[in-house]
XYZ file of C-alpha atoms in Angstrom:
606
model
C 8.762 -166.173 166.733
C 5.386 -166.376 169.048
C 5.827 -162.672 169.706
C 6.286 -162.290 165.999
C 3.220 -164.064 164.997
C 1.175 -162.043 167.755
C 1.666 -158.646 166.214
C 1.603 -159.665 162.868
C -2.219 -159.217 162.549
C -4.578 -158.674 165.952
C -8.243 -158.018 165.558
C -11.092 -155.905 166.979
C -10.282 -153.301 169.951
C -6.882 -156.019 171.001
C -4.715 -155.638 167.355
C -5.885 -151.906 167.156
C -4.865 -150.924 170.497
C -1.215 -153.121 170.284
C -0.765 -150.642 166.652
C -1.635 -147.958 168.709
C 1.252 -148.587 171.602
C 4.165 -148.676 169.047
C 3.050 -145.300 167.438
C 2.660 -143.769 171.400
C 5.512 -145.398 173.471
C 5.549 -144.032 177.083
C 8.087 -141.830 177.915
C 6.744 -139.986 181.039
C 3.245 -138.114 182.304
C 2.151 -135.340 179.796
C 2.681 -131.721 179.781
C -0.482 -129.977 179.549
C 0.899 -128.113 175.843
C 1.668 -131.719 174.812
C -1.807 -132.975 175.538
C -3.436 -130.469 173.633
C -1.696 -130.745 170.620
C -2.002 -134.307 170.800
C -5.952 -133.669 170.961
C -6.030 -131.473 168.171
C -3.847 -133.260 165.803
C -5.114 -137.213 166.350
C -8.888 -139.302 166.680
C -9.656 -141.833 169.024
C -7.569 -144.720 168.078
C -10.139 -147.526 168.571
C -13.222 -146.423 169.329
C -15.388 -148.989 168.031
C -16.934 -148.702 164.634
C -20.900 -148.959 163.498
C -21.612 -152.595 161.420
C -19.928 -152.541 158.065
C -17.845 -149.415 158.822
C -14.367 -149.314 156.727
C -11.992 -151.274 158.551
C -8.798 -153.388 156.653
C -7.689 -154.645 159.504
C -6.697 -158.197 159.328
C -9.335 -160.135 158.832
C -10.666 -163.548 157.097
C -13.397 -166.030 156.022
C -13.554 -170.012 156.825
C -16.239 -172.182 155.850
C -15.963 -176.003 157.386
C -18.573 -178.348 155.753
C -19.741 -181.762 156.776
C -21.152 -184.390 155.314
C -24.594 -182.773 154.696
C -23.643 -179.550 153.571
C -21.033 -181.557 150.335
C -22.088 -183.531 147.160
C -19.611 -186.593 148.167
C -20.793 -186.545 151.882
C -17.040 -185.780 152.760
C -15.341 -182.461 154.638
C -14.312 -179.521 153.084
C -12.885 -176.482 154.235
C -12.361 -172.858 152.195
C -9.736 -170.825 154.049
C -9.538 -166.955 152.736
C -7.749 -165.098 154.731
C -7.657 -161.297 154.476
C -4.068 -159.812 155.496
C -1.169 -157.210 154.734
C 0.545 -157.218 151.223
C 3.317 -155.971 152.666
C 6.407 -157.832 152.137
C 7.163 -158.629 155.842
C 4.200 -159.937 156.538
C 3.213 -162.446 153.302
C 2.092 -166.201 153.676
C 4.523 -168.374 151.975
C 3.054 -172.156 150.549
C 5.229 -174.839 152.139
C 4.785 -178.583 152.745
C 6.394 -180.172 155.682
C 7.323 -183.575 155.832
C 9.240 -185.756 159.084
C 8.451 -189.387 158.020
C 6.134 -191.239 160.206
C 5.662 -188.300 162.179
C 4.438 -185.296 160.266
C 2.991 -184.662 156.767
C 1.358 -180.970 156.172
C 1.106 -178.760 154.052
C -0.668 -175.230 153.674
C 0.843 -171.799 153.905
C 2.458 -169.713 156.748
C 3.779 -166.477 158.147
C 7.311 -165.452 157.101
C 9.659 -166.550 159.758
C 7.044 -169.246 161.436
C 8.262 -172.812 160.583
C 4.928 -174.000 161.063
C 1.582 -174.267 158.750
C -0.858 -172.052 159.990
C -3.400 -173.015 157.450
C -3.561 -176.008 155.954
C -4.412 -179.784 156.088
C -2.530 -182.739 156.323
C -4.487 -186.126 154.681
C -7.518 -186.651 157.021
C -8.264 -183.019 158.458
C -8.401 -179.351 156.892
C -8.119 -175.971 158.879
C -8.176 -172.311 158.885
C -8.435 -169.426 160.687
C -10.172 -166.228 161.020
C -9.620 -163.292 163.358
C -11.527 -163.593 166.428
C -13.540 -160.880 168.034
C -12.012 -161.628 171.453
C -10.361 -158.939 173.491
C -6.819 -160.380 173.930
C -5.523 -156.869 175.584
C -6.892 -155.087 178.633
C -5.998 -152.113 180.051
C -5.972 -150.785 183.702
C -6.284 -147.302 185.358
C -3.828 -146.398 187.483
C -4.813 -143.925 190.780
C -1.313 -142.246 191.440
C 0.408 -141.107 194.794
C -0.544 -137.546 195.261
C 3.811 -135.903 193.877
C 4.882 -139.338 192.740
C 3.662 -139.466 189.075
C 5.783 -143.040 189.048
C 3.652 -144.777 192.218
C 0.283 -145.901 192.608
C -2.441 -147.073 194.803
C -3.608 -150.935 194.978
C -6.256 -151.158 198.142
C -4.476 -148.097 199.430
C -1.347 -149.233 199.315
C 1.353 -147.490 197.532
C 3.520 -149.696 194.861
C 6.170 -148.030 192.216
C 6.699 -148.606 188.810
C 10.091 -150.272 187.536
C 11.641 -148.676 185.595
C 14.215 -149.353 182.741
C 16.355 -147.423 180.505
C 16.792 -148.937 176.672
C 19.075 -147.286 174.520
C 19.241 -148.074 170.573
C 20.807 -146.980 167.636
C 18.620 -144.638 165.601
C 19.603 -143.909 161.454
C 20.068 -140.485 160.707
C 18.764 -138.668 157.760
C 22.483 -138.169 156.373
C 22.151 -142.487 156.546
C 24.742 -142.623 160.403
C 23.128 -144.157 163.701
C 23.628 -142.309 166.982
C 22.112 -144.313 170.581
C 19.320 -142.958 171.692
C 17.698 -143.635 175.161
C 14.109 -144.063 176.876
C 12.970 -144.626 179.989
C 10.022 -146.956 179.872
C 8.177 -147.187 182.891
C 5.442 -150.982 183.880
C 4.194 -152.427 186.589
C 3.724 -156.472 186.928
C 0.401 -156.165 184.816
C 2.589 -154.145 182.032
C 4.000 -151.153 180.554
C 2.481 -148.062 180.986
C 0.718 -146.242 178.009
C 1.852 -142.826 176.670
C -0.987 -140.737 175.337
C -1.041 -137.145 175.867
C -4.947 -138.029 174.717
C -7.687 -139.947 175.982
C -5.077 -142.229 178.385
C -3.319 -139.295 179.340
C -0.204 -140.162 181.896
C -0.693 -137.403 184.589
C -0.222 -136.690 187.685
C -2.909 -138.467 189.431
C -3.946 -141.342 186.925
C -1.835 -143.349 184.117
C -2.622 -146.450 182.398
C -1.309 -149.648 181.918
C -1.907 -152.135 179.067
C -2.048 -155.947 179.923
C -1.462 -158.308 177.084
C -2.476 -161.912 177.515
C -0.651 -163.290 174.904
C 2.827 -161.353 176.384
C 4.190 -164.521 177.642
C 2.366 -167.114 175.003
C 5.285 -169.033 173.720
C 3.229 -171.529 173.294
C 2.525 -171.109 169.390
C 4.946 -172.866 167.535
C 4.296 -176.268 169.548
C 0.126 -175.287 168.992
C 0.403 -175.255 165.217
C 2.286 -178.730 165.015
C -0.408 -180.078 167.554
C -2.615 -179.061 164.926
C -1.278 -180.510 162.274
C -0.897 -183.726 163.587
C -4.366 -183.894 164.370
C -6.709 -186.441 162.681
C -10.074 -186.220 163.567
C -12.098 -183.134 164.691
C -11.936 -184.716 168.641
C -7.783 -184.662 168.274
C -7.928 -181.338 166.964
C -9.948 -180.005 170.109
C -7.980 -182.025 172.033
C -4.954 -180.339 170.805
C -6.482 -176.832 171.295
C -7.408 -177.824 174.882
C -3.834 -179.066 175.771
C -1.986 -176.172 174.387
C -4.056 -172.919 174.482
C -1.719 -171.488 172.588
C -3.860 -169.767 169.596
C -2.798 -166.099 170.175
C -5.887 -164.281 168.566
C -7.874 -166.427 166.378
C -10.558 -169.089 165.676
C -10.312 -172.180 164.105
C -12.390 -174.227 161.759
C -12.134 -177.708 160.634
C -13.448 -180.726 158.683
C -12.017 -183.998 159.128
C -12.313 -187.297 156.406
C -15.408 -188.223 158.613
C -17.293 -185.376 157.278
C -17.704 -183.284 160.446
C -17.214 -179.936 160.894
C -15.939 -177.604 163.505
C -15.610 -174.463 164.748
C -13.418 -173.071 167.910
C -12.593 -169.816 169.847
C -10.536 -171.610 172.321
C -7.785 -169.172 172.955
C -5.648 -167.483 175.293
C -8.981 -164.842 176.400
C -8.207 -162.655 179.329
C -10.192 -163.978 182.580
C -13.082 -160.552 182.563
C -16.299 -162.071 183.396
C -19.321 -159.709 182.110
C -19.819 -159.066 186.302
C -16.336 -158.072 186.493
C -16.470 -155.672 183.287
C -19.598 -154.347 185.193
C -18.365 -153.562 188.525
C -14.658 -152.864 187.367
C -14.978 -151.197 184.108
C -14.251 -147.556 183.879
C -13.796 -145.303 180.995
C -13.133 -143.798 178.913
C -15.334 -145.689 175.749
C -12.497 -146.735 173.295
C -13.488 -149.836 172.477
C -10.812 -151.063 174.941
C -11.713 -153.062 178.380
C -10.605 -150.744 180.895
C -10.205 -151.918 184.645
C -10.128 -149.764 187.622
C -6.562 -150.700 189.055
C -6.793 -149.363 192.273
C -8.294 -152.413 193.373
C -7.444 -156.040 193.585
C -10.202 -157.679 193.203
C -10.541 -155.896 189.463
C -7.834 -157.455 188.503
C -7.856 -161.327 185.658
C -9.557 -164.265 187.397
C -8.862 -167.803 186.159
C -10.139 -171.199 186.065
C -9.556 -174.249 186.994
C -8.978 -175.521 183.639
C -6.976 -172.855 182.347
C -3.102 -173.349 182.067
C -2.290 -170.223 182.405
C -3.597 -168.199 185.667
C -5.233 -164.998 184.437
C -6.933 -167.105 181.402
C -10.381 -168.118 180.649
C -10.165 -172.270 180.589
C -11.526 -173.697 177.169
C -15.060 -174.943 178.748
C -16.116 -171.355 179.325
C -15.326 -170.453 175.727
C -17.682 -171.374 172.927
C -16.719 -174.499 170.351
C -19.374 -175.911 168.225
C -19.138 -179.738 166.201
C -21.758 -179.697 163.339
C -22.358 -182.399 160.257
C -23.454 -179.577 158.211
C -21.413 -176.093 158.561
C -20.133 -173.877 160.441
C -18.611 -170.274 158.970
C -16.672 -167.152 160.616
C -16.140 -163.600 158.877
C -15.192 -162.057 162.082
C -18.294 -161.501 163.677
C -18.310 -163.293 167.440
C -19.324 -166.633 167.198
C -22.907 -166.180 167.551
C -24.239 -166.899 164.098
C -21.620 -169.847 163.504
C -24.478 -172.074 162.720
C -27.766 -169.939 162.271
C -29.541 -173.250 163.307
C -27.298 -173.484 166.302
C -26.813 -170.169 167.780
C -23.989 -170.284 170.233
C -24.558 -168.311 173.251
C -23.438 -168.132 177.000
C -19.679 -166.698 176.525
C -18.242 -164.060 178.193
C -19.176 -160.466 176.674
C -14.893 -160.108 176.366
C -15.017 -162.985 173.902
C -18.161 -161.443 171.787
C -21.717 -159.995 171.807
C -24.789 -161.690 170.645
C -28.080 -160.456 168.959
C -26.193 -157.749 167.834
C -26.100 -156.727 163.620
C -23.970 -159.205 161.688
C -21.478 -157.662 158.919
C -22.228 -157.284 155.254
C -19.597 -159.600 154.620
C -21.093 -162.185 157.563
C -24.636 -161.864 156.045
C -23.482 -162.651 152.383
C -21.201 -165.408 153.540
C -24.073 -167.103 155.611
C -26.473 -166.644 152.397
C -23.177 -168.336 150.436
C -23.100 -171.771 152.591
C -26.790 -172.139 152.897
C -26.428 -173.539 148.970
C -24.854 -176.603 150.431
C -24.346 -179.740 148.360
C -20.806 -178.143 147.654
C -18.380 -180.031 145.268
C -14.227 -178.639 145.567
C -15.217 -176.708 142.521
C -18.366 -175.039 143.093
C -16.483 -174.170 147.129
C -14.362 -172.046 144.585
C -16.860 -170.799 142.291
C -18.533 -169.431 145.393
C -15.324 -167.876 146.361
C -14.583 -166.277 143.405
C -18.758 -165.195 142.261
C -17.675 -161.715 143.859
C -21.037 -160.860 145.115
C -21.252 -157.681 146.803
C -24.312 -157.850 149.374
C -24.835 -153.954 149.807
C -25.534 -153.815 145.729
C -27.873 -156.810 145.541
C -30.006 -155.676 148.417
C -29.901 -151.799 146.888
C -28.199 -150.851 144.244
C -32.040 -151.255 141.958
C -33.272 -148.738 144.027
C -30.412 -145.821 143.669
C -30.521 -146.707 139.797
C -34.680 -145.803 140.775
C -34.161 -143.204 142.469
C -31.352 -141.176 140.453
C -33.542 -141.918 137.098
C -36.457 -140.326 138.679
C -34.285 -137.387 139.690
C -31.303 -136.775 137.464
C -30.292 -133.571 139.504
C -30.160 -134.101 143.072
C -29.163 -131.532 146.380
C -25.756 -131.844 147.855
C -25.195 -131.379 151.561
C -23.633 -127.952 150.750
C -27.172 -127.409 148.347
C -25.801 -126.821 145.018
C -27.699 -129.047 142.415
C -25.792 -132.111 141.013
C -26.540 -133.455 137.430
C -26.495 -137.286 138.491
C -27.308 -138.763 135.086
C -24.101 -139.969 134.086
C -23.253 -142.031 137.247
C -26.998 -143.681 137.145
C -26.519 -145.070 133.801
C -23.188 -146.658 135.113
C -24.991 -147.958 138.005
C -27.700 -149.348 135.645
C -25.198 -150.985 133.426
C -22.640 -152.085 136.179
C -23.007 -156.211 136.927
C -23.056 -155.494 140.732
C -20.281 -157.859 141.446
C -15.952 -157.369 142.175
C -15.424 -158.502 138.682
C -13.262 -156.863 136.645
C -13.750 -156.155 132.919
C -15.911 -153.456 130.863
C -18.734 -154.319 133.158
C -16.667 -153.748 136.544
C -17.806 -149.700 135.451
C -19.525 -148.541 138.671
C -17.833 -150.836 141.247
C -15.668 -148.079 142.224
C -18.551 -145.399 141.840
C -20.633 -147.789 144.234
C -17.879 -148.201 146.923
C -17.590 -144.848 147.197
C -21.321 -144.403 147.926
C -21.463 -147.165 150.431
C -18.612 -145.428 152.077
C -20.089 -142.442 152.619
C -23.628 -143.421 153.238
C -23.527 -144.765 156.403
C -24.017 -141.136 157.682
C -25.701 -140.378 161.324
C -29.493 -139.499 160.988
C -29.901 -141.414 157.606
C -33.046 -144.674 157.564
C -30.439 -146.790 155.474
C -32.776 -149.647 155.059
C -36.597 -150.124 154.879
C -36.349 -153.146 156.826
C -34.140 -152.851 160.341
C -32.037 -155.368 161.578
C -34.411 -158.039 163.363
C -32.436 -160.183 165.894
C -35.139 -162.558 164.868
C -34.027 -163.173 161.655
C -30.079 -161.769 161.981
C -29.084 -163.541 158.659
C -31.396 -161.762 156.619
C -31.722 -158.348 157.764
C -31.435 -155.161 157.520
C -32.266 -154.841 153.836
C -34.325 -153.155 151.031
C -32.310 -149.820 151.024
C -34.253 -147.122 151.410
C -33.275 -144.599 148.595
C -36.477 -142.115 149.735
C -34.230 -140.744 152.602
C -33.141 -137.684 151.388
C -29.778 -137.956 152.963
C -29.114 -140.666 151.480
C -29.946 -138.942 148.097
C -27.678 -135.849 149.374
C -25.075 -138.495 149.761
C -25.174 -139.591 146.350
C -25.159 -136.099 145.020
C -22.438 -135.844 147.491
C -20.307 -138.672 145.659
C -20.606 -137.291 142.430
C -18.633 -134.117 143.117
C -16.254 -136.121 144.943
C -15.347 -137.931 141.743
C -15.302 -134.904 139.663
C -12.783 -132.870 142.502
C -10.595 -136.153 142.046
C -10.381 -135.856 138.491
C -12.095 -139.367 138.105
C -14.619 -140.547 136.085
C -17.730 -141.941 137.665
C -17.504 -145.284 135.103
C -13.878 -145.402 135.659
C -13.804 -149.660 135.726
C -12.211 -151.525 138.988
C -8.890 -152.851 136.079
C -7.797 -149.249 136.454
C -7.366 -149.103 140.094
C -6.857 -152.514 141.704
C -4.083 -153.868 140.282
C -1.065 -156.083 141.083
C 2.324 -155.196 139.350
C 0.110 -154.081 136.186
C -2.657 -157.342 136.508
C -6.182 -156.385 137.098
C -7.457 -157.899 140.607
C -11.143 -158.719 141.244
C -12.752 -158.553 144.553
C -13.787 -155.978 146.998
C -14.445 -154.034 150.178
C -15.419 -156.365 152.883
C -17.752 -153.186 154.374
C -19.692 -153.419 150.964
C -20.603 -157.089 151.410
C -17.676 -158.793 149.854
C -16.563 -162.178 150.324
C -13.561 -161.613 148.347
C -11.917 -158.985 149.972
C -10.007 -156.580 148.427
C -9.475 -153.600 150.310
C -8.450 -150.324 147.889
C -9.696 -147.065 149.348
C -12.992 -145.834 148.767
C -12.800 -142.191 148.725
C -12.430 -141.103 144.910
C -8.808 -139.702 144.221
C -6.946 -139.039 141.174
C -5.550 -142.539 139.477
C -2.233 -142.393 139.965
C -2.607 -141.995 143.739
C -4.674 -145.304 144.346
C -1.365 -146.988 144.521
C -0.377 -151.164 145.997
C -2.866 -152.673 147.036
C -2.806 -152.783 150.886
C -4.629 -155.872 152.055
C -7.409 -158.485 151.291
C -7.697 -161.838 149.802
C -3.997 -163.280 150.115
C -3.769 -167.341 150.637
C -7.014 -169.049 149.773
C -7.413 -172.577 150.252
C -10.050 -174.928 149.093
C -9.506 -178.855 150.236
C -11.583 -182.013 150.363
C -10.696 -184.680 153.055
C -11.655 -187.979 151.643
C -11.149 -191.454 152.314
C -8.551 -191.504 149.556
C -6.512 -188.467 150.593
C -7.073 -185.242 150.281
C -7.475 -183.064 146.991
C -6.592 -179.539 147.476
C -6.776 -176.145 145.225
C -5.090 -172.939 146.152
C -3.792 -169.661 144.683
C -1.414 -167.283 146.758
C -2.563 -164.165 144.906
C 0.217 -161.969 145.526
C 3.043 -164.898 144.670
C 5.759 -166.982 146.091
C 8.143 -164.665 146.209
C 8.518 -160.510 147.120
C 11.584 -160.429 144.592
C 10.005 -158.851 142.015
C 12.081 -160.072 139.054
C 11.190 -163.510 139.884
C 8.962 -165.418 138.013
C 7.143 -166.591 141.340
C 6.091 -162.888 141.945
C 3.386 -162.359 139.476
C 2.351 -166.020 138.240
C 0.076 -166.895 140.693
C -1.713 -163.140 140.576
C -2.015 -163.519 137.041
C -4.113 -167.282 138.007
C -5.840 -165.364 140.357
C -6.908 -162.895 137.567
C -8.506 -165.502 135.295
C -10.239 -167.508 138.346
C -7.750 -170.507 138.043
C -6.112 -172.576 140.928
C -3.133 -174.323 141.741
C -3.871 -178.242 142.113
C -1.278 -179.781 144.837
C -0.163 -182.801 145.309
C 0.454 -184.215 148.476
C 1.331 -188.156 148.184
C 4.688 -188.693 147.213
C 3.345 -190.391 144.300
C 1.705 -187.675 143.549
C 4.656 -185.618 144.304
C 6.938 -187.475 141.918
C 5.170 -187.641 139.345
C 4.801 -183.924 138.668
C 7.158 -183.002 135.581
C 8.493 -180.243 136.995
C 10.087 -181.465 140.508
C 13.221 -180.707 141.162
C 14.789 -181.728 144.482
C 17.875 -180.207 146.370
C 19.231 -181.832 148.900
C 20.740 -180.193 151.533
């Protein structure tokens, strides 16, 4: 079940990378003919991406507030994370109960018999995906003939090697064995990639994954949820380092917030990525492993060699707030910068995310009540329209035909007006006309060589900038043209209103792209295609959590958007999506009085 909850959703360069290795499983150097079709037929898996750039990966948003950031001077906590759909890998609402020892309740993973988000009746958590590199790889310097040994200080060493045979369906719907040799050393297996990794005959690859042996998840999550206060719940992080790829953030009863990265973090200081790092640039820590001394460090507070120990990663306790949209921890607090990690964990300085800035800009309001926590979550602001959306509209009136790339003129008139008359926001309705119009712009925009905004990102003032788009650039304006006869080769209308193509087993679903500068993520494709090819909806907004810790209990709202249950002819499927479409929430009780006096209990014992 650890390994399960690993792979279920990495993040950054670690979860990409992991994806990559099932789709590429080593079988044995590459011929030279297979390398070059590989090369010709598939990108660089994980390069990494500019700010704001497309990516549905799993993801998330967490807000912990303190006392001086709520009305009632208690703790709050909005959990929103952003994962698969898919029916194998849904969150599931459950409340656990062991009297006198254990009382939570939240939502999990299929298969995990633990809360992973949640609160029991003093302290409220979530999680977001961390920025941490939880997956390393190392290069490999082979013995000149022996594809299958390599070089450590000049030493030679050989791979193991084992032979797995499994039974493979058939298109006629039989099995028949088949077998691989897969080939590792004691760091791991080796990769397969007649591409940039390329196995040949004098250098292979090897992927090391820190959480490979964690089984130390299930007894994490209960630590957590037996924790009280903030200083048991970083106690309980500290004991266990168990969290396989995520942060945490917290507010207890007290009114304190928290936020965490302490997790199992490969042991690369920024000296060792320095003087050990080779390429090629993948967005992947590569280490030359010809060499010892390149290999994971440790420290003395780690309990697992190879592992950074939880003082060198970053934590921060605030009485106001603390937030994560998967940037690195940087700009937890913009009053509080944290700072001093290792580069493996995160940068800093850097460009935050749409998504980061307009989440920041949310929790600055403060003086939060449980409902206005999910008014803010469900406002649908998109960041990318406030800041320039006023300026296209400018721009495109001024100049109803504009140049596309290719030069042939493009009457633009139609998609201005729905630009003028769109309310800039995920919401759906008649006024959701020129969501999808704008997502497909911001898609596309982000084009080498174009001066997106007027004012650049200013590591002064990270939370605020870049801004003011700058619709004079006349790639930008070649872009727009550009979008128009996208829309019109798809057969789709430019006012064509978000109801028509995110929608849930018929119900309309508000949100969107997290690369536009959505908090509510809802991640449909950008690029325009024909309506019946938009499809499920693939990820975004799934559990989402609002709770108050006070000193009478807690009070908690939620809404599981996509349902209790994947059978599709249950009620449960659909009846919390259609909540979800009219902004409504699911109170829970938690007390057993509370508990029994709801009118529809029923209780099976088993």
């Amino acid at each position: 079940m650890a390994a399960a909850y690993q792979v279920a959703g990495l993040t950054g360069a670690s979860r990409c990378w992991r994806r990559w290795w099932r789709r590429n499983r080593q079988r044995g150097p590459a011929s030279a003919a297979a390398t070059a079709r590989f090369r010709a037929a598939t990108p660089l898996p994980c390069r990494a991406s500019p700010p704001g750039a497309a990516d549905d990966r799993p993801a998330s948003n967490g807000f912990a507030l303190g006392r001086h950031s709520t009305a009632n001077g208690t703790g709050m906590v909005l959990g929103n994370p952003h994962f698969d759909w898919a029916d194998d890998w849904r969150f599931y609402q459950h409340h656990l109960t062991i009297p006198g020892r254990l009382n939570v309740s939240g939502a999990g993973l299929a298969g995990l018999p633990v809360v992973n988000i949640g609160h029991n009746d003093r302290l409220g958590w979530t999680h977001t995906a961390s920025e941490a590199h939880t997956v390393t790889a190392s290069r490999l310097t082979l013995v000149p003939g022996d594809p299958t040994s390599y070089l450590v200080d000049g030493r030679p060493h050989r791979m193991t090697a084992d032979q797995v045979t499994v039974q493979v369906r058939q298109p006629d719907g039989t099995t028949t064995p088949v077998t691989r040799t897969l080939h590792r050393t004691p760091d791991g297996p080796l990769v397969e990639d007649p591409g940039p990794l390329q196995w040949t005959t004098t250098t292979a690859y090897v992927l090391r994954d820190a959480n490979a042996d964690n089984l130390r998840v299930i007894d994490q999550w209960l630590a957590i949820a037996r924790a009280r206060t903030i200083k048991d719940l970083h106690a309980a992080l500290v004991r266990h380092q168990g969290l396989p790829w995520v942060n945490t953030l917290a507010a207890d009863s007290t009114g304190t917030s928290y936020y965490s990265d302490v997790q199992v973090v490969p042991h690369v200081t920024d000296e060792q990525r320095a003087r050990c790092g080779v390429g090629p640039d993948l967005g992947l820590v590569i280490l030359d492993g010809s060499r010892s001394d390149c290999g994971w460090g440790t420290d003395p507070d780690a309990l697992v060699p190879g592992r950074f120990g939880p003082k060198r990663l970053p934590s921060l306790v605030r009485t106001d707030h603390v937030s994560n949209m998967n940037d690195s921890p940087w700009l937890t607090n913009p009053a509080a910068p944290l700072t001093g990690y290792p580069s493996i964990v995160g940068d800093v300085g850097t460009e935050r995310s749409p998504r980061t800035r307009l989440g920041l800009d949310m929790i600055a309001a403060g003086n939060f009540t449980l409902s206005t926590v999910g008014d803010s979550m469900f406002g649908n602001r998109n960041l990318t329209a406030e800041q320039g959306r006023a300026a296209v509209v400018a721009m495109c009136r001024a100049n109803p035909t504009l140049p596309a790339t290719d030069g042939r003129p493009v009457d633009v008139r139609r998609a201005c007006a729905t630009l003028d008359t769109w309310s800039g926001t995920g919401d759906t309705g008649e006024r959701s006309r020129g969501a999808v119009l704008w997502r497909a712009f911001a898609e596309r925009v982000r084009r080498p060589g174009i001066v997106l905004w007027k004012v650049p990102f200013d590591p002064a003032d990270p939370a605020r900038t870049p801004r003011d788009l700058n619709a004079d650039d006349p790639g930008l304006r070649r872009v727009f043209a550009d979008t128009v006869l996208a829309f019109a080769a798809a057969g789709l209308p430019v006012d064509v209103p978000l109801d028509a193509v995110q929608r849930y087993e018929g119900i309309p679903v508000h949100g969107c792209r997290g690369p536009e500068g959505c908090f509510n993520v809802i991640s449909v494709p950008g690029t325009p295609r024909p309506l019946d090819e938009f499809g499920a909806i693939p990820h975004g907004t799934s559990f989402v959590m609002a709770v108050e810790l006070t000193a009478h209990g807690p009070r908690m709202r939620s809404v599981l958007v996509y349902g209790q249950s994947a059978n599709r002819s249950s009620v449960h499927h659909t009846d919390q999506a259609r909540l979800y479409a009219s902004k409504k929430w699911v109170t829970a009780a938690f007390t057993e009085r509370e508990i029994a006096a709801d009118p529809a209990l029923t209780v099976h014992r088993l």
